[in-house]
Coordinates of C-alpha atoms and ligand atoms in Angstrom, one line a residue:
X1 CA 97.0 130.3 4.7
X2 CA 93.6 129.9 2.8
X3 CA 90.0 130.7 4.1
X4 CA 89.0 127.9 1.7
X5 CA 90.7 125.8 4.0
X6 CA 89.7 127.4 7.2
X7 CA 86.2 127.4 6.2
X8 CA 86.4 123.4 5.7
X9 CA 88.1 123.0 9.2
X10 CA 85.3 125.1 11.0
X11 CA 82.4 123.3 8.8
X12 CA 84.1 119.7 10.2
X13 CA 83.9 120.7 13.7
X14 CA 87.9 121.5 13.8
X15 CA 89.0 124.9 16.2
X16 CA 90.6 127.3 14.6
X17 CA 94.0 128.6 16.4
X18 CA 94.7 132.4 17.3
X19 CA 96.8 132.6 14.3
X20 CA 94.2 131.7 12.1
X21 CA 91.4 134.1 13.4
X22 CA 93.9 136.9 12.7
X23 CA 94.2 135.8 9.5
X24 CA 90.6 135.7 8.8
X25 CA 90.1 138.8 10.9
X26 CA 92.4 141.1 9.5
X27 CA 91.8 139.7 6.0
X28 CA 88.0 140.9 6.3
X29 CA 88.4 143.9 7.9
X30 CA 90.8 145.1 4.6
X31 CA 88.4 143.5 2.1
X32 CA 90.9 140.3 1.2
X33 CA 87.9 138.3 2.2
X34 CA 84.8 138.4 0.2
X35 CA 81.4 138.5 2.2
X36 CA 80.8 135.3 0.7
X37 CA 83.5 133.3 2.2
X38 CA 82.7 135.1 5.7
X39 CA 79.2 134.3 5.3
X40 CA 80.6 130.8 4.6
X41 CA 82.5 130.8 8.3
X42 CA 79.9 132.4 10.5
X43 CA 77.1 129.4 9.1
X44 CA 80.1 126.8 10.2
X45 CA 80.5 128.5 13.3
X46 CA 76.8 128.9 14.0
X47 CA 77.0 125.1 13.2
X48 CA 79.8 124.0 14.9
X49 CA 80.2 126.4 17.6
X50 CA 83.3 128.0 19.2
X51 CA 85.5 126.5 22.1
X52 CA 86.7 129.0 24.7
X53 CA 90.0 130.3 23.1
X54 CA 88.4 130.7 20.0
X55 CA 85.9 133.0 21.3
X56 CA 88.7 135.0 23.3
X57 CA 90.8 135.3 20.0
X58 CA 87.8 136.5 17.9
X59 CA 87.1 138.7 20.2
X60 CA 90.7 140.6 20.8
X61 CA 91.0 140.8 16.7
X62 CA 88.1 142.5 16.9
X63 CA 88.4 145.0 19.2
X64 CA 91.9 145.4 18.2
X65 CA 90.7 145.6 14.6
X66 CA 90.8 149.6 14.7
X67 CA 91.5 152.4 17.3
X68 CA 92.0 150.8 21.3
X69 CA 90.7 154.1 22.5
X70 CA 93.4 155.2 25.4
X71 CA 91.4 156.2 28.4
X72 CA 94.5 156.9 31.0
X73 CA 94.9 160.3 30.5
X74 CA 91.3 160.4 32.5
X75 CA 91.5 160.4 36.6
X76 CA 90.3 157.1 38.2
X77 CA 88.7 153.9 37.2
X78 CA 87.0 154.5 33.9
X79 CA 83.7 151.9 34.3
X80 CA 81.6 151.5 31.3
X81 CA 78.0 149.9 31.5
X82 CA 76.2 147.9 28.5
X83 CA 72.8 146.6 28.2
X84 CA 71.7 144.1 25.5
X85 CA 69.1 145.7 24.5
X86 CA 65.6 146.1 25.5
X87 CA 61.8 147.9 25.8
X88 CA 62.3 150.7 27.3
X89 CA 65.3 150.2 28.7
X90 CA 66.1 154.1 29.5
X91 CA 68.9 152.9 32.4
X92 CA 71.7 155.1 31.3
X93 CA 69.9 158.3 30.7
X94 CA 69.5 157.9 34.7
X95 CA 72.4 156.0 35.6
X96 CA 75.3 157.7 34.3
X97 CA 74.5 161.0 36.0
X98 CA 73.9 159.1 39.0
X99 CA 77.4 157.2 39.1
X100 CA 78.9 160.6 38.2
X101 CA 77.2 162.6 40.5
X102 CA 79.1 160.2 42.9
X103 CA 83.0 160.6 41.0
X104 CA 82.9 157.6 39.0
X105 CA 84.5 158.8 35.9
X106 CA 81.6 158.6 32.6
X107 CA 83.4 158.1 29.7
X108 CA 80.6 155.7 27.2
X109 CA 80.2 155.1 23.9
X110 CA 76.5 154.4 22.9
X111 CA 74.5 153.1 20.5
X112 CA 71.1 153.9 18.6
X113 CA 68.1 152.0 18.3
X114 CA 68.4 148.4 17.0
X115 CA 65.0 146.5 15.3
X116 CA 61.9 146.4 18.3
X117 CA 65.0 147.9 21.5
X118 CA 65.5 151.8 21.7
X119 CA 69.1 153.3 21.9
X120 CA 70.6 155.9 24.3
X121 CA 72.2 158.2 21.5
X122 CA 68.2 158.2 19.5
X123 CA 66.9 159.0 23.1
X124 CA 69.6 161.9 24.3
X125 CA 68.6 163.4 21.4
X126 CA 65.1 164.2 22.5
X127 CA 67.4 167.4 23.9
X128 CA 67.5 170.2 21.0
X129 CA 70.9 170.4 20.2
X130 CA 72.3 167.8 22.3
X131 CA 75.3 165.8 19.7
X132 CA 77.2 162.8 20.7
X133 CA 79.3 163.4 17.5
X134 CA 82.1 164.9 19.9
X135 CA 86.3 163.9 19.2
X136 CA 88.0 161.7 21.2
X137 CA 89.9 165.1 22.6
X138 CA 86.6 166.7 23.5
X139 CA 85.4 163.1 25.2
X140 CA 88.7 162.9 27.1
X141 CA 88.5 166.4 28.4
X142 CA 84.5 166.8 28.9
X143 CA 84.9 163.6 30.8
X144 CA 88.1 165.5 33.7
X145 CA 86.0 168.3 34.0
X146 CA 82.1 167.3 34.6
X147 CA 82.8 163.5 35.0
X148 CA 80.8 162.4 31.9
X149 CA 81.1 162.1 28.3
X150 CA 79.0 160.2 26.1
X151 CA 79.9 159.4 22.4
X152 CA 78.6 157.6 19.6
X153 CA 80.4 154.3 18.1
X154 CA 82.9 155.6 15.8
X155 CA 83.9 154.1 11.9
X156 CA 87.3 153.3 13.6
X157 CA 86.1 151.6 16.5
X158 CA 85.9 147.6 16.2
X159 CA 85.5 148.0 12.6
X160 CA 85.4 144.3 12.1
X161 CA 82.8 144.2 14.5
X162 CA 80.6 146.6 12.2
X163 CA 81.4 144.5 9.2
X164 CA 81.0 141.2 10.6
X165 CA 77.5 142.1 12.3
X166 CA 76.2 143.5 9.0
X167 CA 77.3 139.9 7.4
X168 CA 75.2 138.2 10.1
X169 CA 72.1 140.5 10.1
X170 CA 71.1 138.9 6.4
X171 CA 72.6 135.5 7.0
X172 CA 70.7 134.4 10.3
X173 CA 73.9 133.9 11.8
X174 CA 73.1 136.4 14.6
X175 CA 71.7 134.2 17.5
X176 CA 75.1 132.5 18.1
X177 CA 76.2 132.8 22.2
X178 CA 80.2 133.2 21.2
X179 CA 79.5 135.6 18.3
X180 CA 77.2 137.8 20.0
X181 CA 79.6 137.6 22.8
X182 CA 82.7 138.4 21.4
X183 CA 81.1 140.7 18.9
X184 CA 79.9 143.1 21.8
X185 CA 83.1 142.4 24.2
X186 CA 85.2 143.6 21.3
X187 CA 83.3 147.2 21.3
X188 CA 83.6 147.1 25.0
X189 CA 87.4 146.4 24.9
X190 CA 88.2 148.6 22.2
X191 CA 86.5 151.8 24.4
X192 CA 89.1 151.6 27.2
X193 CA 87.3 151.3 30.3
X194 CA 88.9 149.7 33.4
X195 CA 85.8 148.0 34.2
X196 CA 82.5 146.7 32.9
X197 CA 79.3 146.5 34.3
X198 CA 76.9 144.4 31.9
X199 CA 73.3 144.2 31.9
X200 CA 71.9 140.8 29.8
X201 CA 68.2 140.8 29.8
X202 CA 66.3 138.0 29.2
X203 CA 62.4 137.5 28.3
X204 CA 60.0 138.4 25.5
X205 CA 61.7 141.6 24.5
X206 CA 65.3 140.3 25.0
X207 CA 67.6 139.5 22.6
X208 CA 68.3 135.7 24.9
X209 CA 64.4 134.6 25.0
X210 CA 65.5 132.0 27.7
X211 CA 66.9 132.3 31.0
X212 CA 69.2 129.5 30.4
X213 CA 70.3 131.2 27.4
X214 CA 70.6 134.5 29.0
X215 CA 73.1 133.1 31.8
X216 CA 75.5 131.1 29.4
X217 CA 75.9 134.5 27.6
X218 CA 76.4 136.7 30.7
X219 CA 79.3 133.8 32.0
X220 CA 80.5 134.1 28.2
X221 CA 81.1 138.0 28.5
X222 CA 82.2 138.1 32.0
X223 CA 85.0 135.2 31.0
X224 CA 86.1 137.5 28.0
X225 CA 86.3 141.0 30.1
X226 CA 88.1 139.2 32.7
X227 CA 90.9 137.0 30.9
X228 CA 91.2 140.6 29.1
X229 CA 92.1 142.3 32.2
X230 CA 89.0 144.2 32.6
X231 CA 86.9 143.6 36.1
X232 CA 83.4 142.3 35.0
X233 CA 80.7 141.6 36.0
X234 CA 76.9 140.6 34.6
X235 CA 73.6 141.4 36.2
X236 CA 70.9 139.5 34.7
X237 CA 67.7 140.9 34.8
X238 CA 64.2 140.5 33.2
X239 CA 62.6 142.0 29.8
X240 CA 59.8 139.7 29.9
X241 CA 57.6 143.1 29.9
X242 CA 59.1 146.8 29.5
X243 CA 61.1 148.2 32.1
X244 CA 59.3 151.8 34.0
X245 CA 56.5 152.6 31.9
X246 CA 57.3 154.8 28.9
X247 CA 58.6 153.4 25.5
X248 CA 59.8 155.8 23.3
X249 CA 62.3 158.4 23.2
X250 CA 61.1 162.0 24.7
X251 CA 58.7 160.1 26.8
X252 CA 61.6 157.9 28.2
X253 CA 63.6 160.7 28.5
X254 CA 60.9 162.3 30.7
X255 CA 60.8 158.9 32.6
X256 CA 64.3 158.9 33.9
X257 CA 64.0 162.8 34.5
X258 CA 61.0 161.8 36.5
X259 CA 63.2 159.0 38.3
X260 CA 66.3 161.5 39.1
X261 CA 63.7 163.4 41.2
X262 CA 63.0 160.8 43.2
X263 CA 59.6 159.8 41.1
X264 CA 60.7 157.1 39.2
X265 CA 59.1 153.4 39.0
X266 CA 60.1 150.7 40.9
X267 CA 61.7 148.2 38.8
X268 CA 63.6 150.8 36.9
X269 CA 64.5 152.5 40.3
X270 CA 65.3 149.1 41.6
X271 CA 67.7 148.0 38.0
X272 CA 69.6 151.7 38.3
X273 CA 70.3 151.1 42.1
X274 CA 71.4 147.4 41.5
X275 CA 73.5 148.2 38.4
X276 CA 74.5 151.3 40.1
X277 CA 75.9 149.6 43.2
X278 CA 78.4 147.1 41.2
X279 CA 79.7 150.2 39.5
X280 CA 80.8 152.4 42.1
X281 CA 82.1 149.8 44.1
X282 CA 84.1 148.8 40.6
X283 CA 85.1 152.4 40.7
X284 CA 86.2 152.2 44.6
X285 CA 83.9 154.5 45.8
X286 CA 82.2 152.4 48.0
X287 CA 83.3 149.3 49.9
X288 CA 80.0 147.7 50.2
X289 CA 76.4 147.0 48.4
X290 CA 74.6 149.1 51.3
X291 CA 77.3 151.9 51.5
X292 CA 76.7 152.0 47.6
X293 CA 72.9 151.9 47.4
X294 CA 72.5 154.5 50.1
X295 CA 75.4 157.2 48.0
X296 CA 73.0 156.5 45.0
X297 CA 69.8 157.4 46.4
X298 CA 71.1 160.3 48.2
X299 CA 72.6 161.6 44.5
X300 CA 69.0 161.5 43.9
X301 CA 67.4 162.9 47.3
X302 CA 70.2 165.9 47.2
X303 CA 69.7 166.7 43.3
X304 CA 73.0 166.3 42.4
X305 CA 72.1 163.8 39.6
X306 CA 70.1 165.8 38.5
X307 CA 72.3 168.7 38.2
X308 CA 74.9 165.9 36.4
X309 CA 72.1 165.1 33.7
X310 CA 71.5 169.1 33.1
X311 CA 75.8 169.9 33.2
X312 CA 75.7 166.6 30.5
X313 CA 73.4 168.0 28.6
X314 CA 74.7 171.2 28.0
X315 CA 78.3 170.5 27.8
X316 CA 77.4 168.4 24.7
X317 CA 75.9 171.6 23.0
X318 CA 72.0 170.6 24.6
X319 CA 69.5 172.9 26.2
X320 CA 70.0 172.7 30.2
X321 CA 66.9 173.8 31.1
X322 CA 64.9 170.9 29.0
X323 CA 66.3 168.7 32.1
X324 CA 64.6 171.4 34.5
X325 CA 61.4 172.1 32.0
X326 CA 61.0 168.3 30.6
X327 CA 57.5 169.5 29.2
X328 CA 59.6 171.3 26.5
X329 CA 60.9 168.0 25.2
X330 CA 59.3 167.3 21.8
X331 CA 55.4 166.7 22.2
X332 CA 53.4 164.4 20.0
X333 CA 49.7 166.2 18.6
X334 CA 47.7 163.2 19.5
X335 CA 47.5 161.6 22.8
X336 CA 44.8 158.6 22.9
X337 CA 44.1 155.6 25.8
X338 CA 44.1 152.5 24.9
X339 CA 41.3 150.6 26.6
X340 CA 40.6 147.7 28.3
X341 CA 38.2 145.3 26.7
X342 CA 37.4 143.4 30.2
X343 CA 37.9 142.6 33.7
X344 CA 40.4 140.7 34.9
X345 CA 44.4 140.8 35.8
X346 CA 47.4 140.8 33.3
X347 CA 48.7 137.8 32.8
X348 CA 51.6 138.8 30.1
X349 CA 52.8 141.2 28.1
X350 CA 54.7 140.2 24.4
X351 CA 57.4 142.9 25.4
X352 CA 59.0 143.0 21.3
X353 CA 55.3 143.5 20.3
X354 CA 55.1 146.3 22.7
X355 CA 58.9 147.6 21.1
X356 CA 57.5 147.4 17.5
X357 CA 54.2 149.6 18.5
X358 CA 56.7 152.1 19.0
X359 CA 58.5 151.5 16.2
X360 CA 55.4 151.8 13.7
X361 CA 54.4 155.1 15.5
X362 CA 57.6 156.5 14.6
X363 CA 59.9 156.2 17.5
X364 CA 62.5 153.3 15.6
X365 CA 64.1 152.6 12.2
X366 CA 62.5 150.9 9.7
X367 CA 65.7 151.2 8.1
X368 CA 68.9 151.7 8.2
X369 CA 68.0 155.5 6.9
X370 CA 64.8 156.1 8.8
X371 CA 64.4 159.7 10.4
X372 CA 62.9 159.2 13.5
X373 CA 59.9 160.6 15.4
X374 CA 61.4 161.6 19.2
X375 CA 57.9 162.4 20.6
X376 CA 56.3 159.1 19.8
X377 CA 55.6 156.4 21.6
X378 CA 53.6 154.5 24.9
X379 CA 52.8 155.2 28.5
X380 CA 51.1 151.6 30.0
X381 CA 49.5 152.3 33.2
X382 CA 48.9 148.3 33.8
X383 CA 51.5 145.8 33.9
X384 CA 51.9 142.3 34.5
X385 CA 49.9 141.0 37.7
X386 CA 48.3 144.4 37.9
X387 CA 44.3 144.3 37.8
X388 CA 42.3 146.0 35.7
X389 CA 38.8 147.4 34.8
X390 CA 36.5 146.8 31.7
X391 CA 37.1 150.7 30.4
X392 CA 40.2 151.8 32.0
X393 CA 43.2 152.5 30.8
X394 CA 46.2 149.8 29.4
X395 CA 48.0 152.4 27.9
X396 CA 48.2 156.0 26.9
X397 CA 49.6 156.1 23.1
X398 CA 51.1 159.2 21.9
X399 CA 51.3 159.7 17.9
X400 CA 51.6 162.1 15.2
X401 CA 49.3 160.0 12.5
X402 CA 46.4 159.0 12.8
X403 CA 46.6 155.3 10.8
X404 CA 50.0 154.5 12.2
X405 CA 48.1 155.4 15.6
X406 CA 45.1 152.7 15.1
X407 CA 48.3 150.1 13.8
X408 CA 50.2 150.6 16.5
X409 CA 46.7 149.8 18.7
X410 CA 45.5 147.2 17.1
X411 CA 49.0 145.2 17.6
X412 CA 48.9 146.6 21.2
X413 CA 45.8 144.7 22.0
X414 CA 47.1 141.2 20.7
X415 CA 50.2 141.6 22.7
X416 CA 48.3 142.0 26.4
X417 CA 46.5 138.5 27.9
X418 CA 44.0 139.4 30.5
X419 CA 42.4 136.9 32.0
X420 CA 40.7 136.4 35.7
X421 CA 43.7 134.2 37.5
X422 CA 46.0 136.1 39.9
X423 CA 49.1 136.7 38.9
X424 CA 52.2 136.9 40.9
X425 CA 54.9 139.3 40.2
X426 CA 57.9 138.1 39.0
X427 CA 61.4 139.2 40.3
X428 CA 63.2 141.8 38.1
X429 CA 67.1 140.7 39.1
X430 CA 67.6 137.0 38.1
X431 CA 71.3 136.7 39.3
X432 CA 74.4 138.4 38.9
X433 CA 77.3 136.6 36.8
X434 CA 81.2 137.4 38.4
X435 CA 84.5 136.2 37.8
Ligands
URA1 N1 74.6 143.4 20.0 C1 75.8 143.5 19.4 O1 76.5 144.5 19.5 N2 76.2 142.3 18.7 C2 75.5 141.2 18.7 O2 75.9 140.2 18.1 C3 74.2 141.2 19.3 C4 73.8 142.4 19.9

């Protein structure tokens, strides 16, 4: 077999059998395929697209590309949860303790921050000493005793995945529905859990701009977990503005400390619940939607996810009583409103914009090596449809610098349309994708 010949089948709208992504897969992974020829491929697929068996073979040479991580030796269905991405998208800082709290077994592997959308691993380390570089022994066994265990992606897991993404991140070959399905499916596989709960957003600060879009790639994933083995399911919901009201690490952190003691904002209240509810029912602790939604916000009324977050914490070498004390949590030295210029109600927030006025305070990557600034980031106190006041408050901005604060401002303004039409609020849960 020769990719010269693969490549030329792909580029003339031919599909390429399971054998042949093997070939291509395994070859890349070990370095018998050059970038170039790779790069080659993904432009013909971005091109020429992938059918449905294609898509399913990618993805299992994937995520069998480097260590299937064996999950049995952990009591009772292991459910994992994945979000695409978003603006302060703080869901499994809250979640995880509360599905825990209730016996579903945690076991997650995590992510950091990607361009303008934060990452749980960036934000868990808002707690002083808190590592998610633990061994698969530790996860396993953390995981039987407390319920929960979260580690970071590691070199061994989907390691074409990590290769092939690179590829695509300086080829524009990212925004592809069957590669950015398969490519997170294979991580998903790879990490062992029984079941999979996926949250696709869609909007401004999504990944999928469109709803359309959104859709085709939740029925893509759920397709893949399912003809996999794996019980799937996708909850679509909306990133059209941030979700809660803090961006940022510590201050998100805070946020879904706030929310496990029963203070937490609506929507974000509302996308925990809703995510929460398909998880323990995947887990067979509830037989219904009500029965499940009522267990979850009793975990909160009762404290016991709260208790879950602090046993997390500190059984992955973090200070307990930061869960108890969130005020220690890192502090930024300048804390400034942003005000509004005039009357009227808000019409729309650009969510990435709001994403990247977090990132030039600090609180992201600008690259790959970037040391980032936990304490930065944005309170909003309006959102969309909310009215507002010449002279009150949009935002609150928290900063260490003074000219990344006034850049980070500056960009906030443009991203807000105020205008005097009322606005109606739009629903956060678009629809939910199953097999
Ligand atoms: N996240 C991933 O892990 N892969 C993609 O292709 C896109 C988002």
């Amino acid at each position: 077999m020769r990719m010269y010949d693969l490549i030329m089948k792909k580029r003339n709208g031919g599909a390429l059998t399971e054998e042949e992504i093997r070939y291509m897969i395994n070859g890349f992974t070990i370095g018998e395929i050059p970038d170039y020829q790779m790069s080659a491929m993904m432009m013909a697929i971005y091109f020429q697209g992938m059918n449905e068996s294609e898509t399913l073979a990618l993805t299992m040479e994937m995520a069998k590309s480097g260590d299937m991580l064996d999950l049995s030796d952990i009591k009772g269905i292991k459910v994992d949860k994945h979000s695409t991405g978003g603006v302060g998208d703080k869901t499994s800082l809250a979640l995880t303790p509360m599905v825990a709290a209730l016996g579903v077994p945690v076991a997650k592997m995590s992510g950091r921050g990607l361009g303008h959308t934060g990452g749980t691993i960036d934000k868990l380390e808002s707690f002083a000493g808190f590592s998610t570089g633990i061994s698969e022994r530790q996860f396993r066994d953390q995981v039987n005793r407390i319920g929960i265990a979260i580690m970071g992606q590691t070199a061994d897991l989907a390691p074409a995945d990590k290769k092939l993404y690179a590829l695509r991140d300086v080829t524009a070959t990212v925004d592809n529905m069957s590669l950015i399905a398969s490519s997170i499916m294979s991580k998903k596989l790879a990490a062992g859990a029984d079941a999979i709960v996926l949250d696709v957003k869609t909007g401004s600060g999504a990944f999928m701009k469109k709803e359309e879009d959104s859709f085709a790639l939740a029925r893509e994933m759920v397709k893949l977990g399912t003809n996999a083995g794996r019980k799937t399911i996708a909850v679509v919901s909306d990133m059209d503005q941030p979700l809660g009201y803090a961006i940022g690490n510590a201050l998100e952190v805070k946020e879904a400390i706030d929310t496990l003691n029963g203070r937490g904002p609506t929507d974000f209240v509302e996308l925990c619940i809703t995510l929460g509810s398909y998880m323990v029912q995947a887990a067979g602790k509830a037989s219904s939607d009500e029965e499940a939604r009522a267990m979850l916000a009793k975990c909160i009324d009762d404290g016991s996810a709260l208790a879950k977050l602090a046993d997390f914490i500190e059984a992955q070498g973090g200070d307990r009583e930061l869960v108890y004390h969130p005020e220690r949590l890192p502090q930024a030295s300048i804390v400034e409103e942003i005000i509004s210029p005039c009357d009227g109600y808000v019409q729309k927030i650009v969510c990435d914009e709001i994403g990247i006025c977090s990132l030039i305070l600090g609180g992201g990557r600008e690259t790959k090596d970037s040391k980032i600034d936990l304490s930065v980031g944005l309170i909003l106190h309006k959102k969309v449809g909310d009215a507002v006041k010449t002279g009150e408050p949009l935002a609150v901005i928290y900063a260490n610098e003074y000219d990344k604060l006034e850049a980070a401002k500056a960009r906030f303004l443009k991203a807000y349309t105020i205008n005097s039409a009322a606005v109606a609020k739009k629903p956060l849960i678009k629809g939910i994708v199953n097999a």
